[in-house]
Short mmCIF file of C-alpha atoms in Angstrom, two decimals:
data_model
loop_
_atom_site.label_atom_id
_atom_site.label_comp_id
_atom_site.label_asym_id
_atom_site.label_seq_id
_atom_site.Cartn_x
_atom_site.Cartn_y
_atom_site.Cartn_z
CA MET A 1 53.23 -17.86 -39.05
CA ARG A 2 50.62 -18.35 -41.94
CA ARG A 3 48.64 -21.05 -39.94
CA LEU A 4 48.54 -18.57 -36.77
CA PHE A 5 47.28 -15.87 -39.14
CA ALA A 6 44.79 -17.84 -40.12
CA THR A 7 43.61 -18.91 -36.86
CA LEU A 8 43.29 -15.31 -35.72
CA LEU A 9 41.18 -14.43 -38.70
CA TRP A 10 38.80 -17.40 -38.01
CA LEU A 11 38.52 -16.26 -34.46
CA VAL A 12 37.69 -12.69 -35.60
CA LEU A 13 35.21 -13.96 -38.11
CA ALA A 14 33.52 -16.16 -35.59
CA LEU A 15 32.99 -13.20 -32.94
CA ALA A 16 31.32 -11.11 -35.74
CA ALA A 17 29.22 -13.80 -36.83
CA SER A 18 27.70 -14.12 -33.23
CA PRO A 19 27.09 -10.64 -32.09
CA ARG A 20 23.83 -11.57 -30.14
CA ALA A 21 25.72 -13.78 -28.18
CA GLN A 22 27.97 -11.10 -26.97
CA ASP A 23 25.26 -8.54 -26.50
CA PHE A 24 23.00 -10.73 -24.71
CA SER A 25 25.71 -11.88 -22.08
CA ALA A 26 23.84 -12.74 -18.64
CA GLY A 27 24.74 -10.16 -15.87
CA SER A 28 23.62 -8.95 -12.67
CA GLU A 29 20.51 -6.72 -12.55
CA ASN A 30 22.90 -3.79 -11.76
CA ALA A 31 24.92 -4.56 -14.62
CA PRO A 32 24.80 -1.70 -17.81
CA ALA A 33 22.36 -2.77 -20.56
CA PRO A 34 24.13 -4.48 -23.52
CA ALA A 35 25.40 -2.26 -25.76
CA ASN A 36 22.68 -3.16 -28.38
CA VAL A 37 19.81 -2.65 -26.03
CA VAL A 38 18.48 0.73 -24.62
CA VAL A 39 15.96 1.13 -22.01
CA ARG A 40 14.51 4.41 -21.60
CA GLN A 41 11.79 5.67 -18.63
CA SER A 42 9.49 8.39 -18.67
CA LEU A 43 6.45 9.71 -16.41
CA ASP A 44 3.09 11.29 -17.65
CA PRO A 45 2.55 13.65 -16.06
CA GLN A 46 6.18 14.56 -15.05
CA THR A 47 5.23 17.36 -12.77
CA GLY A 48 1.93 18.49 -10.81
CA ALA A 49 0.71 15.17 -9.74
CA VAL A 50 -1.40 15.03 -6.34
CA ILE A 51 -1.85 12.05 -3.96
CA GLY A 52 -4.21 9.55 -5.56
CA GLN A 53 -3.53 10.50 -9.08
CA ARG A 54 -2.86 8.07 -11.87
CA VAL A 55 0.69 8.50 -13.23
CA ALA A 56 1.62 6.44 -16.18
CA LEU A 57 5.30 5.17 -16.04
CA TYR A 58 6.20 4.33 -19.70
CA VAL A 59 9.28 1.80 -20.10
CA ASP A 60 10.60 1.76 -23.83
CA VAL A 61 13.12 -1.01 -24.29
CA LEU A 62 14.82 -0.81 -28.20
CA PHE A 63 16.88 -3.13 -29.72
CA ARG A 64 19.43 -1.94 -32.39
CA GLY A 65 18.47 -3.58 -35.74
CA ASP A 66 15.75 -6.17 -34.71
CA MET A 67 14.19 -7.53 -31.63
CA PRO A 68 14.47 -11.22 -31.35
CA ARG A 69 11.72 -11.43 -28.83
CA PRO A 70 9.91 -8.88 -26.55
CA PRO A 71 11.35 -8.95 -22.99
CA ARG A 72 9.79 -9.13 -19.55
CA VAL A 73 9.49 -6.02 -17.72
CA SER A 74 8.92 -5.84 -14.03
CA LEU A 75 9.11 -2.87 -11.41
CA PRO A 76 10.52 -3.00 -7.98
CA ASP A 77 8.06 -2.12 -5.17
CA ALA A 78 8.56 1.44 -4.18
CA PRO A 79 7.48 3.19 -0.70
CA GLY A 80 4.70 5.20 -1.17
CA LEU A 81 3.61 4.03 -4.51
CA GLN A 82 1.02 1.47 -5.62
CA ALA A 83 2.00 0.00 -9.17
CA PHE A 84 -0.45 -1.77 -11.56
CA ARG A 85 0.25 -3.20 -15.04
CA PHE A 86 -2.90 -4.09 -16.79
CA GLU A 87 -2.58 -7.16 -19.16
CA THR A 88 -2.24 -5.45 -22.43
CA GLN A 89 -0.27 -5.97 -25.15
CA GLY A 90 3.20 -3.80 -25.47
CA LEU A 91 3.06 -0.95 -28.11
CA THR A 92 5.78 -1.47 -30.91
CA ILE A 93 7.91 1.37 -31.36
CA ARG A 94 10.65 2.51 -33.50
CA ASP A 95 13.31 5.25 -33.27
CA ALA A 96 16.72 6.08 -34.71
CA ILE A 97 19.72 6.64 -32.21
CA SER A 98 23.04 8.13 -33.58
CA GLY A 99 21.83 7.30 -37.24
CA GLU A 100 20.98 3.59 -36.12
CA PRO A 101 17.48 2.07 -36.55
CA TYR A 102 16.01 0.75 -33.30
CA VAL A 103 13.05 -1.20 -32.84
CA GLY A 104 11.27 -2.66 -29.64
CA GLN A 105 8.20 -2.38 -27.13
CA ARG A 106 6.86 0.16 -24.88
CA PHE A 107 5.57 -1.36 -21.36
CA GLU A 108 3.01 0.70 -19.34
CA PHE A 109 2.42 0.95 -15.48
CA ALA A 110 -0.23 2.86 -13.59
CA LEU A 111 1.40 4.37 -10.32
CA TYR A 112 -0.90 5.84 -7.69
CA PRO A 113 1.11 7.87 -5.12
CA ARG A 114 -0.34 7.36 -1.60
CA ARG A 115 1.74 10.11 0.28
CA GLY A 116 2.91 13.76 -0.91
CA GLY A 117 6.42 14.89 -1.28
CA GLN A 118 9.24 13.59 -3.48
CA LEU A 119 9.03 9.84 -4.17
CA GLU A 120 11.63 7.81 -6.15
CA VAL A 121 10.19 5.53 -9.07
CA PRO A 122 12.80 2.60 -9.19
CA ALA A 123 14.42 1.27 -12.29
CA ALA A 124 12.65 -0.97 -14.28
CA ALA A 125 14.04 -4.50 -14.65
CA VAL A 126 14.34 -5.86 -17.90
CA THR A 127 14.93 -9.53 -18.61
CA LEU A 128 16.11 -10.21 -22.31
CA LEU A 129 14.85 -13.47 -24.17
CA ASP A 130 16.06 -14.90 -27.14
CA ALA A 131 13.88 -16.20 -30.19
CA HIS A 132 13.14 -19.27 -28.23
CA GLY A 133 12.05 -17.47 -24.99
CA ASP A 134 15.03 -18.18 -22.83
CA ALA A 135 16.52 -15.52 -20.86
CA VAL A 136 19.74 -14.67 -22.06
CA GLY A 137 20.74 -11.47 -20.43
CA ARG A 138 19.41 -8.44 -17.90
CA ALA A 139 18.94 -4.77 -18.44
CA GLN A 140 17.50 -1.98 -16.59
CA GLY A 141 16.03 1.34 -16.70
CA GLU A 142 17.01 4.79 -14.79
CA PRO A 143 15.30 5.64 -11.53
CA THR A 144 13.10 8.75 -11.87
CA ARG A 145 11.86 11.36 -9.16
CA LEU A 146 8.21 11.99 -8.82
CA ASP A 147 7.06 15.36 -7.09
CA VAL A 148 3.63 14.80 -5.46
CA ALA A 149 1.27 17.54 -3.76
CA ASN A 150 -1.10 16.81 -1.18
CA PRO A 151 -4.20 18.86 -1.86
CA PRO A 152 -5.69 21.12 0.74
CA GLY A 153 -8.10 19.48 2.75
CA VAL A 154 -7.68 16.12 1.39
CA ASP A 155 -7.31 13.46 4.37
CA ALA A 156 -3.95 11.66 3.07
CA SER A 157 -4.32 8.94 6.02
CA GLN A 158 -7.28 7.34 3.85
CA PRO A 159 -7.26 6.27 0.23
CA VAL A 160 -7.51 9.23 -1.91
CA VAL A 161 -9.44 9.15 -4.98
CA ALA A 162 -7.94 11.75 -7.70
CA THR A 163 -9.68 11.63 -11.08
CA ARG A 164 -11.54 13.84 -13.85
CA SER A 165 -14.88 11.86 -13.73
CA PHE A 166 -16.33 10.05 -10.50
CA ARG A 167 -19.86 8.97 -10.09
CA LEU A 168 -21.92 7.48 -7.06
CA VAL A 169 -25.22 5.80 -7.59
CA GLU A 170 -27.57 4.61 -4.61
CA GLN A 171 -30.39 2.18 -5.07
CA TRP A 172 -33.04 0.76 -2.51
CA ALA A 173 -34.96 -2.50 -2.96
CA PRO A 174 -37.73 -2.02 -2.07
CA GLU A 175 -37.90 1.58 -2.63
CA PRO A 176 -38.10 3.61 0.70
CA LYS A 177 -41.81 4.46 0.31
CA ALA A 178 -42.71 0.91 0.55
CA GLN A 179 -44.88 -0.26 3.52
CA LEU A 180 -42.72 -1.90 5.80
CA LYS A 181 -43.55 -4.07 8.90
CA ALA A 182 -41.05 -5.48 11.95
CA GLY A 183 -39.07 -8.33 10.39
CA ASP A 184 -38.84 -6.97 6.89
CA ALA A 185 -35.39 -6.29 5.36
CA ILE A 186 -34.14 -3.70 2.67
CA VAL A 187 -31.24 -3.76 0.42
CA ARG A 188 -29.03 -0.64 -0.10
CA THR A 189 -26.51 -0.66 -3.23
CA ILE A 190 -24.02 1.84 -3.56
CA THR A 191 -22.44 1.94 -6.91
CA ARG A 192 -18.86 3.91 -7.34
CA THR A 193 -17.22 4.46 -10.73
CA ALA A 194 -14.04 6.34 -11.24
CA GLU A 195 -11.71 7.21 -14.27
CA ASP A 196 -8.07 5.76 -14.06
CA VAL A 197 -8.82 4.74 -10.30
CA PRO A 198 -8.65 0.86 -9.44
CA ALA A 199 -11.42 -0.28 -7.50
CA LEU A 200 -9.30 -1.39 -4.88
CA ALA A 201 -8.29 2.29 -4.24
CA MET A 202 -11.95 3.51 -3.10
CA ARG A 203 -12.21 3.46 0.69
CA ASP A 204 -14.53 1.43 2.45
CA LEU A 205 -17.97 3.16 3.46
CA ALA A 206 -19.20 3.28 6.66
CA PHE A 207 -22.80 1.94 7.45
CA PRO A 208 -23.81 2.74 10.80
CA ALA A 209 -27.64 2.09 12.13
CA PRO A 210 -29.88 2.89 14.93
CA ALA A 211 -30.89 0.80 17.51
CA GLY A 212 -33.50 -1.73 16.26
CA VAL A 213 -31.68 -1.99 12.97
CA SER A 214 -29.33 -5.13 12.14
CA VAL A 215 -26.69 -4.35 9.54
CA TYR A 216 -25.41 -6.99 7.22
CA VAL A 217 -22.40 -6.03 4.82
CA ASP A 218 -21.84 -8.10 1.56
CA PRO A 219 -18.16 -8.31 0.28
CA PRO A 220 -17.95 -5.66 -2.20
CA ASP A 221 -17.98 -6.33 -6.20
CA VAL A 222 -14.79 -4.84 -7.66
CA ASP A 223 -14.24 -4.40 -11.58
CA ASP A 224 -11.41 -2.91 -13.47
CA ARG A 225 -11.87 -2.23 -17.21
CA SER A 226 -9.42 -0.95 -19.77
CA ASP A 227 -10.46 0.83 -22.83
CA ARG A 228 -7.79 2.24 -25.20
CA GLY A 229 -5.42 2.79 -22.31
CA VAL A 230 -8.11 4.48 -19.88
CA VAL A 231 -8.92 2.27 -17.02
CA THR A 232 -12.26 2.78 -15.35
CA GLY A 233 -12.47 1.03 -11.75
CA ARG A 234 -16.09 0.20 -10.41
CA ARG A 235 -16.97 -0.92 -6.93
CA VAL A 236 -20.36 -1.96 -5.65
CA ASP A 237 -21.21 -2.29 -1.96
CA ARG A 238 -24.40 -3.89 -0.94
CA VAL A 239 -25.90 -3.87 2.54
CA THR A 240 -28.92 -5.36 3.84
CA TYR A 241 -31.02 -3.66 6.84
CA VAL A 242 -33.25 -5.82 8.94
CA PHE A 243 -35.93 -3.65 10.98
CA GLU A 244 -36.31 -5.59 14.10
CA ARG A 245 -39.33 -3.74 15.49
CA ALA A 246 -41.83 -0.94 14.67
CA GLY A 247 -40.92 2.68 14.76
CA ARG A 248 -39.36 5.33 12.52
CA PHE A 249 -35.69 4.50 11.33
CA GLU A 250 -33.23 6.97 9.66
CA LEU A 251 -30.55 5.29 7.77
CA PRO A 252 -27.51 7.94 7.52
CA PRO A 253 -25.64 8.81 4.54
CA ALA A 254 -22.56 7.56 3.26
CA THR A 255 -20.00 9.84 1.63
CA GLN A 256 -16.85 9.69 -0.60
CA PRO A 257 -14.60 12.66 -1.03
CA TRP A 258 -12.53 12.89 -4.15
CA TRP A 259 -10.16 15.50 -5.60
CA ASP A 260 -11.28 16.72 -9.17
CA LEU A 261 -8.33 16.92 -11.29
CA GLY A 262 -10.02 19.07 -13.86
CA GLU A 263 -11.34 21.77 -11.40
CA GLY A 264 -8.57 21.39 -9.03
CA ALA A 265 -11.04 21.03 -6.15
CA LEU A 266 -12.27 18.73 -3.52
CA LYS A 267 -15.76 17.45 -3.72
CA THR A 268 -17.77 14.72 -2.09
CA GLU A 269 -20.08 12.63 -3.37
CA THR A 270 -23.06 11.48 -0.93
CA ALA A 271 -25.39 8.39 -0.75
CA GLN A 272 -28.06 10.44 1.03
CA GLY A 273 -29.68 7.61 3.12
CA ALA A 274 -33.33 7.25 3.82
CA ALA A 275 -36.02 7.32 6.55
CA PHE A 276 -38.41 4.22 7.25
CA ASP A 277 -41.56 3.98 8.78
CA VAL A 278 -42.14 0.53 10.20
CA VAL A 279 -45.25 -0.95 11.30
CA ALA A 280 -45.73 -3.75 13.86
CA ALA A 281 -46.04 -7.20 12.53
CA PRO A 282 -49.74 -8.65 12.85
CA THR A 283 -50.01 -10.95 15.82
CA ALA A 284 -53.77 -12.19 15.95
CA THR A 285 -56.87 -12.38 13.52
CA ASP A 286 -59.50 -10.07 14.49
CA ASP A 287 -62.79 -11.59 15.41
CA GLY A 288 -64.55 -9.80 12.62
CA VAL A 289 -62.47 -11.88 9.91
CA SER A 290 -64.61 -14.30 7.78
CA LEU A 291 -63.66 -17.85 7.72
CA ARG A 292 -62.69 -17.29 3.90
CA ALA A 293 -60.04 -14.85 4.91
CA ALA A 294 -58.91 -17.02 7.90
CA LEU A 295 -58.30 -19.76 5.54
CA ALA A 296 -56.64 -17.49 2.82
CA GLY A 297 -54.33 -16.69 5.85
CA VAL A 298 -53.49 -20.20 6.61
CA ALA A 299 -52.69 -20.84 3.14
CA ALA A 300 -50.39 -17.89 2.89
CA ALA A 301 -48.71 -18.80 6.12
CA ALA A 302 -48.06 -22.28 4.74
CA ALA A 303 -46.42 -20.66 1.44
CA LEU A 304 -44.66 -18.41 3.63
CA ALA A 305 -43.41 -21.29 5.66
CA GLY A 306 -42.46 -23.17 2.65
CA LEU A 307 -40.49 -19.96 1.29
CA ALA A 308 -39.07 -19.66 4.33
CA LEU A 309 -37.60 -23.05 4.36
CA LEU A 310 -36.43 -22.39 0.91
CA VAL A 311 -34.60 -19.11 1.93
CA ALA A 312 -33.10 -20.96 4.99
CA ARG A 313 -31.44 -23.52 2.73
CA VAL A 314 -30.07 -20.73 0.31
CA LEU A 315 -28.53 -18.96 3.19
CA ARG A 316 -27.26 -22.13 4.77
CA ARG A 317 -25.25 -22.80 1.35
CA ARG A 318 -24.54 -19.03 1.23
CA ARG A 319 -22.96 -19.09 4.82
CA THR A 320 -21.07 -22.11 3.90
CA SER A 321 -19.60 -20.62 0.98
CA ALA A 322 -18.84 -17.38 2.44
CA ALA A 323 -17.01 -19.11 5.56
CA HIS A 324 -14.91 -20.92 2.76
CA ALA A 325 -14.36 -17.81 0.83
CA GLU A 326 -13.16 -16.16 4.15
CA ARG A 327 -10.65 -19.18 4.89
CA GLU A 328 -9.26 -19.00 1.51
CA ALA A 329 -8.87 -15.27 1.57
CA PHE A 330 -7.22 -15.39 5.05
CA ALA A 331 -4.93 -18.11 3.71
CA ALA A 332 -4.07 -15.79 1.01
CA LEU A 333 -3.24 -12.74 3.13
CA ARG A 334 -0.98 -15.15 5.32
CA ARG A 335 0.99 -16.34 1.96
CA VAL A 336 1.52 -12.73 1.31
CA CYS A 337 2.74 -11.76 4.73
CA SER A 338 5.04 -14.64 4.81
CA ASN A 339 6.46 -13.53 1.72
CA ALA A 340 10.43 -12.36 2.10
CA THR A 341 9.37 -9.01 0.53
CA ALA A 342 6.03 -8.61 2.38
CA ASP A 343 5.11 -5.63 0.09
CA ALA A 344 2.73 -2.97 2.29
CA GLY A 345 0.45 -2.67 -1.20
CA ALA A 346 0.17 -6.44 -1.67
CA VAL A 347 -0.39 -6.99 2.11
CA TYR A 348 -3.32 -4.28 1.90
CA VAL A 349 -4.96 -5.73 -1.18
CA ALA A 350 -4.93 -9.16 0.34
CA PHE A 351 -6.08 -7.72 3.78
CA SER A 352 -8.79 -5.78 2.13
CA ARG A 353 -10.33 -8.82 0.37
CA TRP A 354 -10.27 -10.93 3.72
CA ARG A 355 -11.74 -7.96 5.84
CA SER A 356 -14.74 -7.66 3.27
CA PHE A 357 -16.11 -11.41 4.49
CA LEU A 358 -16.20 -10.26 8.17
CA ASP A 359 -19.31 -8.89 10.05
CA PRO A 360 -19.43 -5.40 11.13
CA ILE A 361 -17.99 -6.05 14.63
CA ALA A 362 -15.13 -8.20 13.38
CA ARG A 363 -14.36 -5.72 10.46
CA ARG A 364 -13.87 -2.99 13.18
CA SER A 365 -11.49 -4.79 14.83
CA ALA A 366 -9.63 -5.83 11.86
CA THR A 367 -9.40 -2.10 10.65
CA GLU A 368 -7.73 -1.36 14.52
CA ALA A 369 -5.61 -3.97 13.71
CA ALA A 370 -4.40 -2.73 10.21
CA ALA A 371 -3.68 1.00 11.78
CA GLY A 372 -0.02 0.33 11.31
CA LEU A 373 -0.14 -1.14 7.88
CA GLU A 374 -2.46 1.97 6.55
CA LYS A 375 -0.09 4.56 8.31
CA ALA A 376 2.83 2.92 6.32
CA LEU A 377 1.10 2.80 3.11
CA PHE A 378 -1.10 6.08 3.04
CA ALA A 379 0.07 8.29 5.75
CA GLY A 380 3.65 8.90 4.18
CA GLY A 381 5.96 7.54 7.20
CA GLU A 382 9.75 7.33 6.64
CA ARG A 383 9.93 3.88 7.96
CA ARG A 384 9.61 0.88 5.39
CA TRP A 385 7.25 -1.73 5.89
CA SER A 386 9.11 -4.77 6.47
CA SER A 387 8.92 -8.53 6.93
CA ALA A 388 8.85 -8.20 10.77
CA ASP A 389 5.93 -5.78 10.53
CA ALA A 390 3.96 -8.16 8.20
CA GLY A 391 4.71 -11.11 10.74
CA GLU A 392 3.30 -8.85 13.50
CA PHE A 393 0.23 -7.84 11.51
CA ILE A 394 -0.74 -11.46 10.50
CA ASN A 395 -0.62 -12.43 14.08
CA ARG A 396 -2.98 -9.48 15.26
CA ALA A 397 -5.36 -10.39 12.37
CA ALA A 398 -5.25 -14.03 13.33
CA GLY A 399 -6.27 -12.70 16.93
CA VAL A 400 -8.95 -11.04 15.42
CA ARG A 401 -10.22 -13.87 13.50
CA ARG A 402 -9.85 -16.23 16.81
CA SER A 403 -12.18 -13.66 18.77
CA ALA A 404 -14.82 -13.74 16.35
CA PRO A 405 -17.44 -16.75 16.86
CA ALA A 406 -17.10 -19.08 13.66
CA GLU A 407 -20.92 -18.92 12.98
CA ARG A 408 -20.66 -15.19 12.58
CA ARG A 409 -17.28 -14.53 11.01
CA PRO A 410 -18.76 -14.18 7.49
CA ALA A 411 -20.64 -11.17 6.84
CA ASP A 412 -24.05 -12.81 5.89
CA LEU A 413 -27.61 -12.72 6.87
CA SER A 414 -28.98 -14.53 10.04
CA PRO A 415 -31.21 -17.29 9.39
CA LEU A 416 -35.03 -16.25 8.88
CA ASN A 417 -37.77 -17.38 11.47
CA PRO A 418 -40.26 -19.66 9.69
#
């Protein structure tokens, strides 16, 4: 009897000495959190959000007593929501629950609703780690609901920019007042910056041009920067116009609508465009030109020929680089579409990058092929985007790619005449 009592006492003491193994026992994602772990989810703002507005999702993971190691936190995909988590350190927090001290970390996700109505924010998945970084258990938060309004006048079928600060700047090189002749080119640069909006959430701008003007669109430069929790998205679009003949040409404006969260009003920023008078290129030397001027013209022509050869070499390298980048971008799009989940948001990000390498004709075809993807992501359709949809979409994209001649597939400048 005494031996049995000693054995039971030893078991009790052994269990009491190893609470972490008990609390952190592995379980399924749907299992309740261990007794010494609390996961809380909250939204900011909790109400009054509109399409395109950044909504902060805070996930607090608290441990009773001490935290062996910061956990890993992820957020499952949700229809109608784009989620970003910028690589920042988690915020250490402390709290008291039922008189017991808790310590842990707060993780922040940026949510961007892409349709109106009531959206469900899924429960965050938490992987618990021991002091060595090994996974020892799972926990999860609680799903929350987010009511999203569609502001009056906003086209929800397109990416919506909702922010308190938006800026659009247009630049020309050379300036519109410069003297131009047939064969000359001019570069238009449009820079958009928005507070709490990622650059990829800004719509593609249209750059139509009148007959007699060729248009070459560069892939956009996108840059998201975080400063003290405030993310600023910056997108730079560059387009080159080549004037093929003499005449007066008007290059139309480009517009970006946005919802001003501070004033609660729909606004539009406009790149005004410009008009250009282009003269015919000189074709022959006048009889009255002196020999010195003629010789100077020959020297200038030789210099231009050398410059043209140099530019041609640079452009050949650029076309080769652009073709390689386009192939890599399409391969990345194919990999995303072949994923078992094939999330519509991830597919759209990969598609936008690949499309940016196409010339205007192929880009229009690609945009038409992505109508179903954009509808599922932005238009608030009830049917979820599926892996079968992704398979059909990549086949259509591959068809667009095959129909575009390889020599003009990347959006690049054509060779210059020496």
